[in-house]
Each structure stands twice: as structure tokens, then as C-alpha cells.
Short mmCIF file of C-alpha atoms in Angstrom, two decimals:
data_model
loop_
_atom_site.label_atom_id
_atom_site.label_comp_id
_atom_site.label_asym_id
_atom_site.label_seq_id
_atom_site.Cartn_x
_atom_site.Cartn_y
_atom_site.Cartn_z
CA MET W 1 45.45 22.80 11.45
CA LYS W 2 44.24 24.79 9.15
CA SER W 3 45.06 28.06 7.81
CA LYS W 4 44.86 31.53 9.73
CA LEU W 5 41.02 33.14 8.22
CA SER W 6 41.80 35.33 5.68
CA LEU W 7 39.22 38.07 4.10
CA PRO W 8 38.10 37.43 0.29
CA ARG W 9 37.57 40.03 -2.36
CA TRP W 10 34.23 39.59 -2.01
CA SER W 11 33.60 40.93 1.26
CA ILE W 12 35.59 43.94 0.80
CA ILE W 13 33.91 44.70 -2.28
CA THR W 14 30.52 44.64 -1.26
CA PRO W 15 29.89 47.49 1.65
CA ILE W 16 31.97 49.66 -1.11
CA LEU W 17 29.36 48.62 -3.70
CA ALA W 18 26.53 48.76 -1.25
CA TRP W 19 27.26 52.83 -0.09
CA LEU W 20 27.45 53.60 -4.25
CA LEU W 21 24.26 52.22 -3.84
CA TYR W 22 23.33 54.73 -1.24
CA TYR W 23 24.56 57.60 -2.80
CA GLY W 24 23.39 56.68 -6.05
CA LYS W 25 19.55 57.11 -5.01
CA SER W 26 19.77 60.75 -5.70
CA PHE W 27 20.31 60.03 -9.29
CA GLU W 28 16.36 58.82 -9.50
CA PHE W 29 16.63 56.27 -11.36
CA GLY W 30 12.80 55.07 -10.52
CA SER W 31 11.31 52.52 -8.36
CA VAL W 32 13.57 49.36 -10.54
CA TYR W 33 16.41 51.25 -8.22
CA ASP W 34 14.75 49.69 -5.28
CA VAL W 35 15.66 45.95 -6.60
CA PHE W 36 19.39 46.97 -6.59
CA LEU W 37 19.27 48.43 -3.30
CA ALA W 38 17.43 44.94 -2.25
CA PHE W 39 20.29 42.88 -3.85
CA GLY W 40 23.01 45.64 -2.13
CA LEU W 41 21.21 45.28 1.33
CA ILE W 42 21.69 41.37 0.95
CA GLY W 43 24.97 41.72 -0.03
CA VAL W 44 25.75 44.26 2.99
CA VAL W 45 24.44 41.89 5.04
CA LEU W 46 26.13 38.51 3.97
CA ALA W 47 29.44 40.52 4.38
CA ALA W 48 28.49 41.58 8.33
CA VAL W 49 28.11 38.42 8.85
CA HIS W 50 31.40 37.18 7.87
CA HIS W 51 33.03 40.29 9.08
CA ALA W 52 31.75 39.67 12.21
CA GLU W 53 32.54 35.84 12.43
CA VAL W 54 36.46 37.01 12.36
CA ILE W 55 36.40 39.22 15.23
CA ALA W 56 33.95 36.42 17.16
CA HIS W 57 37.20 33.75 15.88
CA ARG W 58 39.55 36.17 17.70
CA VAL W 59 38.13 37.13 21.01
CA GLY W 60 36.79 33.77 21.56
CA GLU W 61 33.66 32.74 23.43
CA PRO W 62 31.36 33.93 25.02
CA ALA W 63 32.65 37.38 24.42
CA GLY W 64 32.79 36.72 20.16
CA THR W 65 29.25 36.36 20.29
CA LEU W 66 28.80 39.86 21.71
CA VAL W 67 30.23 41.36 19.29
CA LEU W 68 27.69 41.04 16.63
CA ALA W 69 24.73 41.12 19.36
CA ILE W 70 25.76 44.60 20.56
CA ALA W 71 26.68 45.73 16.76
CA ILE W 72 23.18 45.07 15.45
CA THR W 73 21.33 46.15 18.37
CA ILE W 74 23.07 50.00 18.01
CA ILE W 75 22.30 49.82 14.30
CA GLU W 76 18.50 48.35 15.21
CA VAL W 77 18.40 51.61 18.06
CA ALA W 78 19.74 54.26 15.76
CA LEU W 79 17.31 52.85 13.01
CA ILE W 80 14.18 53.15 15.33
CA VAL W 81 15.24 56.27 17.06
CA SER W 82 15.93 58.29 13.61
CA LEU W 83 12.62 57.11 12.52
CA MET W 84 10.53 58.12 15.09
CA LEU W 85 12.31 61.54 15.42
CA ALA W 86 11.13 61.71 11.34
CA GLY W 87 7.58 60.21 11.78
CA GLY W 88 6.31 61.93 15.04
CA ALA W 89 3.56 60.37 16.65
CA GLU W 90 2.72 57.95 13.99
CA THR W 91 5.32 55.94 15.09
CA ALA W 92 4.57 55.73 18.68
CA ALA W 93 4.14 52.05 18.43
CA LEU W 94 7.78 51.40 16.13
CA ALA W 95 10.13 50.77 18.85
CA ARG W 96 7.53 47.55 20.71
CA ASP W 97 6.95 46.58 17.18
CA THR W 98 9.99 46.65 16.12
CA VAL W 99 11.53 44.93 19.46
CA PHE W 100 8.57 42.01 20.16
CA ALA W 101 9.65 41.00 16.42
CA ALA W 102 12.73 40.47 17.06
CA ILE W 103 11.96 38.55 20.11
CA MET W 104 9.25 36.37 18.60
CA ILE W 105 11.76 36.42 15.03
CA ILE W 106 15.15 35.33 17.44
CA LEU W 107 13.05 33.24 19.77
CA THR W 108 10.61 30.90 17.32
CA GLY W 109 12.41 31.53 13.73
CA ILE W 110 16.17 31.61 14.31
CA ILE W 111 16.17 29.18 17.10
CA GLY W 112 14.06 27.32 15.49
CA LEU W 113 15.94 27.40 12.21
CA CYS W 114 19.19 26.07 13.67
CA LEU W 115 17.64 23.15 15.52
CA LEU W 116 15.61 21.93 12.79
CA VAL W 117 19.19 21.98 10.79
CA GLY W 118 21.44 20.90 13.29
CA GLY W 119 19.34 18.05 14.20
CA TYR W 120 18.91 16.62 10.65
CA ARG W 121 22.48 17.23 10.54
CA TYR W 122 23.22 15.51 13.66
CA GLN W 123 20.07 13.83 15.38
CA GLU W 124 20.32 15.35 18.50
CA GLN W 125 22.66 18.20 19.71
CA GLN W 126 23.98 19.20 23.13
CA PHE W 127 24.12 22.78 24.77
CA GLY W 128 25.33 23.79 28.72
CA LYS W 129 21.92 24.71 30.34
CA PHE W 130 23.43 26.48 32.77
CA GLY W 131 23.85 29.67 30.49
CA VAL W 132 20.40 29.36 28.31
CA SER W 133 19.02 29.12 31.73
CA ALA W 134 20.23 32.56 33.04
CA ALA W 135 19.52 33.70 29.27
CA LEU W 136 15.64 32.38 29.41
CA VAL W 137 15.21 33.75 32.82
CA THR W 138 16.39 37.28 32.31
CA LEU W 139 14.60 37.15 28.42
CA THR W 140 11.66 36.71 30.00
CA ALA W 141 11.40 39.40 33.15
CA ILE W 142 12.58 42.28 30.69
CA SER W 143 10.12 40.82 27.87
CA VAL W 144 6.92 40.93 30.54
CA LEU W 145 8.05 43.70 32.70
CA THR W 146 8.42 45.96 29.32
CA LEU W 147 5.67 44.77 26.53
CA VAL W 148 3.22 43.31 28.99
CA LEU W 149 3.06 45.02 32.27
CA PRO W 150 2.65 48.87 30.68
CA ASN W 151 -1.22 46.94 29.50
CA TYR W 152 -1.75 46.99 33.24
CA THR W 153 -0.88 50.24 35.04
CA THR W 154 -3.57 52.77 35.49
CA SER W 155 -1.59 56.23 36.00
CA VAL W 156 -1.97 56.67 32.34
CA ILE W 157 -4.84 55.35 30.06
CA GLY W 158 -3.73 52.91 27.47
CA PRO W 159 -0.95 50.58 26.86
CA VAL W 160 1.62 53.18 27.66
CA TYR W 161 4.26 54.17 31.18
CA ASN W 162 4.19 57.27 32.52
CA ASN W 163 7.26 59.05 32.52
CA SER W 164 8.35 57.64 35.99
CA GLN W 165 7.41 54.35 35.18
CA LEU W 166 9.15 54.21 31.67
CA ILE W 167 12.52 55.72 33.69
CA PHE W 168 11.89 53.00 36.19
CA VAL W 169 11.65 50.54 33.27
CA ALA W 170 14.96 51.76 31.90
CA ILE W 171 17.02 51.15 34.79
CA ILE W 172 15.91 47.22 35.32
CA SER W 173 16.23 46.62 31.42
CA LEU W 174 19.77 47.84 31.76
CA VAL W 175 20.75 46.25 35.01
CA LEU W 176 18.93 42.86 33.80
CA TYR W 177 20.81 42.99 30.64
CA GLY W 178 24.42 44.33 32.71
CA THR W 179 24.16 41.48 35.15
CA PHE W 180 23.35 38.94 32.27
CA VAL W 181 26.74 40.46 30.48
CA MET W 182 28.73 40.10 33.73
CA VAL W 183 27.79 36.54 34.60
CA GLN W 184 28.28 35.46 30.86
CA THR W 185 31.42 36.50 30.78
CA VAL W 186 33.22 37.18 33.84
CA ARG W 187 31.64 34.75 37.03
CA HIS W 188 30.51 31.80 35.12
CA ARG W 189 31.90 32.28 31.47
CA ALA W 190 32.21 28.87 31.48
CA TYR W 191 28.67 28.55 31.55
CA PHE W 192 28.51 29.96 27.98
CA LEU W 193 31.88 27.94 26.24
CA PRO W 194 30.99 25.00 23.61
CA GLU W 195 31.82 21.55 24.81
CA ILE W 196 33.61 19.29 22.65
CA VAL W 197 30.86 16.48 23.19
CA ASP W 198 31.75 13.72 20.48
CA ALA W 199 34.18 13.68 17.00
CA LYS W 200 31.14 15.27 14.71
CA ILE W 201 32.09 18.97 16.01
CA GLU W 202 34.17 20.24 14.02
CA THR W 203 37.60 22.15 14.98
CA PRO W 204 37.76 25.59 14.54
CA ALA W 205 40.85 26.93 12.51
CA ASP W 206 43.10 29.11 13.96
CA PRO W 207 42.64 32.74 14.91
CA PRO W 208 42.98 35.14 12.25
CA SER W 209 45.93 37.96 12.79
CA ASN W 210 45.81 41.13 14.38
CA GLN W 211 45.60 43.09 11.20
CA VAL W 212 42.76 40.83 9.62
CA THR W 213 40.83 41.67 12.74
CA LEU W 214 41.27 44.74 12.98
CA ILE W 215 40.49 45.28 9.26
CA SER W 216 37.34 42.91 9.81
CA THR W 217 36.39 45.60 12.73
CA VAL W 218 36.16 48.59 10.47
CA LEU W 219 34.71 46.43 7.62
CA LEU W 220 31.66 45.53 10.59
CA LEU W 221 31.01 48.64 11.44
CA VAL W 222 30.70 49.83 7.62
CA CYS W 223 28.64 46.93 6.86
CA LEU W 224 26.14 47.60 9.73
CA VAL W 225 26.29 51.54 8.87
CA ALA W 226 24.91 50.44 5.74
CA VAL W 227 22.59 48.12 6.33
CA VAL W 228 20.75 50.96 8.25
CA LEU W 229 20.74 53.22 5.39
CA LEU W 230 19.62 50.60 2.73
CA ALA W 231 17.00 49.66 5.18
CA LYS W 232 16.10 53.21 5.94
CA MET W 233 15.84 53.71 2.41
CA LEU W 234 13.75 51.42 1.77
CA ALA W 235 11.02 51.90 4.68
CA PRO W 236 8.68 53.86 2.71
CA THR W 237 8.79 51.26 -0.39
CA ILE W 238 8.35 48.37 2.32
CA GLU W 239 5.33 50.30 3.73
CA SER W 240 3.84 51.15 0.56
CA PHE W 241 3.77 47.46 -0.01
CA VAL W 242 2.55 46.53 3.44
CA VAL W 243 -0.54 49.19 2.54
CA ASP W 244 -1.14 47.70 -0.93
CA MET W 245 -1.63 45.03 0.61
CA GLY W 246 -4.20 45.68 3.15
CA ALA W 247 -1.81 44.44 6.19
CA PRO W 248 -1.57 46.03 9.47
CA LYS W 249 0.69 48.60 9.73
CA SER W 250 2.88 46.89 12.66
CA LEU W 251 4.13 44.20 9.45
CA VAL W 252 6.10 47.34 8.72
CA GLY W 253 7.88 46.40 12.17
CA VAL W 254 8.45 42.62 11.36
CA ILE W 255 10.28 43.36 7.99
CA VAL W 256 12.52 46.26 9.59
CA ALA W 257 13.42 43.44 12.44
CA ALA W 258 14.18 40.72 10.04
CA VAL W 259 16.42 42.57 7.87
CA ILE W 260 18.34 43.96 10.78
CA LEU W 261 18.42 40.19 12.66
CA LEU W 262 19.65 38.50 8.82
CA PRO W 263 23.60 38.80 9.46
CA GLU W 264 23.19 37.45 12.93
CA GLY W 265 20.65 34.78 11.95
CA LEU W 266 22.99 33.44 9.64
CA ALA W 267 25.63 33.49 11.70
CA ALA W 268 23.70 31.38 14.14
CA LEU W 269 22.67 28.76 11.70
CA ARG W 270 26.35 28.86 10.50
CA ALA W 271 27.39 27.18 13.95
CA ALA W 272 24.56 24.96 14.14
CA LYS W 273 25.58 23.35 11.21
CA LYS W 274 29.14 23.27 12.12
CA ASN W 275 27.24 21.24 15.67
CA ARG W 276 28.28 24.25 17.75
CA LEU W 277 24.60 24.48 19.10
CA GLN W 278 25.87 26.25 22.70
CA ILE W 279 27.41 29.08 19.81
CA SER W 280 24.24 29.34 18.35
CA LEU W 281 22.01 30.00 21.37
CA ASN W 282 24.59 32.64 22.64
CA LEU W 283 23.95 34.58 19.58
CA ALA W 284 20.38 33.88 19.43
CA LEU W 285 19.74 34.79 23.19
CA GLY W 286 22.12 36.71 23.85
CA SER W 287 20.60 38.83 21.10
CA ALA W 288 17.67 38.99 21.52
CA LEU W 289 18.63 40.28 25.25
CA ALA W 290 20.43 42.81 24.02
CA SER W 291 17.81 44.35 21.67
CA ILE W 292 15.04 44.71 24.38
CA GLY W 293 17.36 45.19 27.09
CA LEU W 294 19.23 48.43 25.41
CA THR W 295 16.39 49.35 22.90
CA ILE W 296 13.93 49.97 25.64
CA PRO W 297 15.93 52.73 27.26
CA VAL W 298 17.11 54.51 24.75
CA VAL W 299 13.57 54.64 23.23
CA ALA W 300 12.78 55.91 26.79
CA VAL W 301 14.68 59.14 26.74
CA VAL W 302 14.19 59.60 23.73
CA SER W 303 10.45 60.08 24.67
CA ILE W 304 11.09 61.51 27.43
CA PHE W 305 12.77 64.67 25.80
CA THR W 306 10.88 64.60 22.84
CA GLY W 307 7.27 64.53 24.50
CA LEU W 308 6.48 61.31 22.01
CA THR W 309 4.36 59.07 23.51
CA ILE W 310 5.53 55.48 23.39
CA THR W 311 3.46 52.40 22.94
CA LEU W 312 4.98 49.45 24.86
CA GLY W 313 2.15 47.47 25.56
CA ILE W 314 1.49 44.45 22.97
CA ASP W 315 -2.04 43.32 22.54
CA THR W 316 -3.58 40.09 23.99
CA LYS W 317 -2.90 38.26 21.07
CA SER W 318 0.98 39.22 21.03
CA THR W 319 1.02 38.13 24.77
CA LEU W 320 -0.13 34.44 24.38
CA LEU W 321 2.29 34.07 21.45
CA LEU W 322 5.21 35.48 23.53
CA ILE W 323 4.52 33.91 26.83
CA LEU W 324 4.11 30.65 24.43
CA SER W 325 7.03 31.49 22.82
CA LEU W 326 9.32 31.64 26.22
CA PHE W 327 7.18 28.78 27.38
CA THR W 328 8.06 26.26 24.54
CA VAL W 329 12.02 27.42 24.27
CA ALA W 330 12.07 26.99 28.27
CA LEU W 331 10.79 22.90 27.75
CA SER W 332 12.99 22.39 25.11
CA PHE W 333 15.82 23.32 26.88
CA GLY W 334 15.48 21.95 29.54
CA THR W 335 17.12 18.50 28.82
CA GLY W 336 20.41 19.97 27.61
CA LYS W 337 19.82 18.15 23.96
CA THR W 338 17.64 18.77 21.51
CA THR W 339 16.26 17.21 18.49
CA VAL W 340 14.21 18.05 14.95
CA MET W 341 11.07 18.04 17.06
CA GLN W 342 11.86 20.96 19.12
CA GLY W 343 13.06 23.02 15.94
CA VAL W 344 9.73 21.89 13.94
CA VAL W 345 7.35 22.91 16.97
CA LEU W 346 9.08 26.31 17.14
CA LEU W 347 9.10 26.77 13.27
CA VAL W 348 5.25 26.21 13.61
CA ILE W 349 4.39 29.05 16.26
CA PHE W 350 6.99 31.16 14.12
CA ALA W 351 4.53 30.53 10.90
CA VAL W 352 1.57 31.21 13.23
CA TYR W 353 2.82 34.80 14.39
CA LEU W 354 4.12 35.52 10.85
CA PHE W 355 0.19 34.29 9.74
CA THR W 356 -1.51 36.22 12.54
CA THR W 357 0.37 39.26 11.70
CA ILE W 358 -0.97 39.07 8.42
CA VAL W 359 -4.14 38.21 9.23
CA PRO W 360 -4.90 39.57 12.81
#
């Protein structure tokens, strides 16, 4: 048996350094300080991944994969809402751009990379079809109802919902996501559990102690808040960079989503490298569902109480890429086995998404 997990020093020191960098910005060291902020952001993201894996290992599957998904989504919502309230009407499309970017990054980028790396190391990988099918069905419904349907409603002009429609969509998003969580953790928990299909799958270590788990929980929260604060601090620099490139402003949403999803992406990739594809898919698809299923209701409430108009409908090009991604992922997971082929296809779609975002 492997020894119980312990916390390395770097995972404790990094969050402290990240907070020091955050408060050090007030001393106005100049633009060079942004480089240190970027390195601090990467470091605290890696620390968040480590602590989330410790907690997930303690609580077990599939509840463990919900820990990071919900934590990341809460931070995503907090960041979007704070930027919306600070930016006013100019940020009307920020929630849409960030949520759509998160879905595309997860479906094509993170999952594609996991399938490519796992397929390269193990030739083919297996997973439970029923759990993945439940996640994809739910994700398809929420994505279309929140990001595509607003383009075709007629109560108000433009890709937006009126208040009553916004409330209705917020409620059904919560219903769909809540039902999925119940299915994943209670009624059909076995669908989401990894199976030992052959000797090549690494045997997990013994669970960490209660004390280590408690410390990791506190440090995970500290890390995630630091991620948001540093990302928000770097947002003006990122926006200036995007403007200087001559790229569309929607690229800011892509960068914000990529930073927020980095902890989950790294955790999913580590699981795939250990031939535990089921955990990778639980993380990725669960994160996509949490991102859209929880963000839209909160943004709807903010929109109604502040009077801000929230643009939700995506354009025709984005709609085509979303449908192509959902369709390709559904086909890829139809057999219960994956190879590098599915990974390459998804990564190609991800490259097309990034390229057409920069060069629309």
C-alpha cells in the first residue's frame, strides 16, 4: 500500500506568495510587476489543483469531482459578476462570452487533450457510457436553451431574454443541473465510478487523514480566491493586449475562462495520464454543466436587480461550432472506448474555435 498523502511545502507557500503579490500591487512597481503576477497566478493554480485532488481522494468518487467543479464555478460567477458591476453596460456580453468559452475549452480542449494523452500512453481507454451520456444530454439541453434560443425569441429585439424569460431559463437551468447532481451522487452513482479494467490502471494511494483534508480545504479556498483576485488584477493588461492585437473583445472572455479552468484541466489531464478516464470525464463534463447551470441563474438575478441587459445569444458561427462540438463528443463517446483519433479531432475543432475567435 502507498503511504497516506501529505502536503508538500510548495503547496502551502505558494498561496501565501500569491496574496503577497496581490497586496504588493498597491506599491506601483510598474508594468514589470504584471509578469510576477502572471507567474503567481500559475503557481496558485497548480496549488489549487493539488489541494482539490487531496480533497477528492478523501471524499471518493463521484463526489470528489464535484468539489473542484463547484468551487471553480463559484469563483467564475464571482469574477463575472464583479466585472459586470464594475463595467456596466459595456460588459453585457461578458457572461455569454465566458460561459461559451468555458464550454468550448472543456469539450474540445480539455477533453481532446485528455483523450490524446491517454490514447497515446495506453492505446485505448474505457469509461462508463451511461454516466457520460447523462452529462452530455443535460449539457446539450442547457447550452441550446441558454446560448442559442435567445436568438429566436421575439418578445424583445436582439439575442436577449426579457425578465420573465430570463427567470424561466434560470429556473430550468437549476432544475437540470440539480437533477444531474442527484443522478451522479445518489440515484445512479455507479454510472460515474471508475472501473479497474486492466492491470495498467494505477492503484490509488490510501486516503489522506482528516487533518490533511481540512488543511487542504482551507488552502483550496485561499487558492481559488487568489486566482480570481489576480485574474481580475491582470484583466486590464489582458484587455489592452487584446486591443493591441486588433482581436475581438470576446477573446477576453476566452482568456478569463482559460485561467479559471486551468486547475480543473490539469486535474483531468493527470487522471487521464493515470488511465482513469472516467475521472477525467467526470471533472470535465461536470465542470461544463456547473459553469453554465450555475452561472446563468446568478447572472439573471444580477441583471434583473441592476437593470443591466445581458446578452446571451451567440452568433451563427459560434452556434455552428457549439453544435459541431456537442455532436462530435457524443459520437466519440458512443462506444465506451476512445483512442488518439477522437482526441485529435476534438483538438482540431478547438484550434478552429481559437483561430476564428481571433480572426472572425
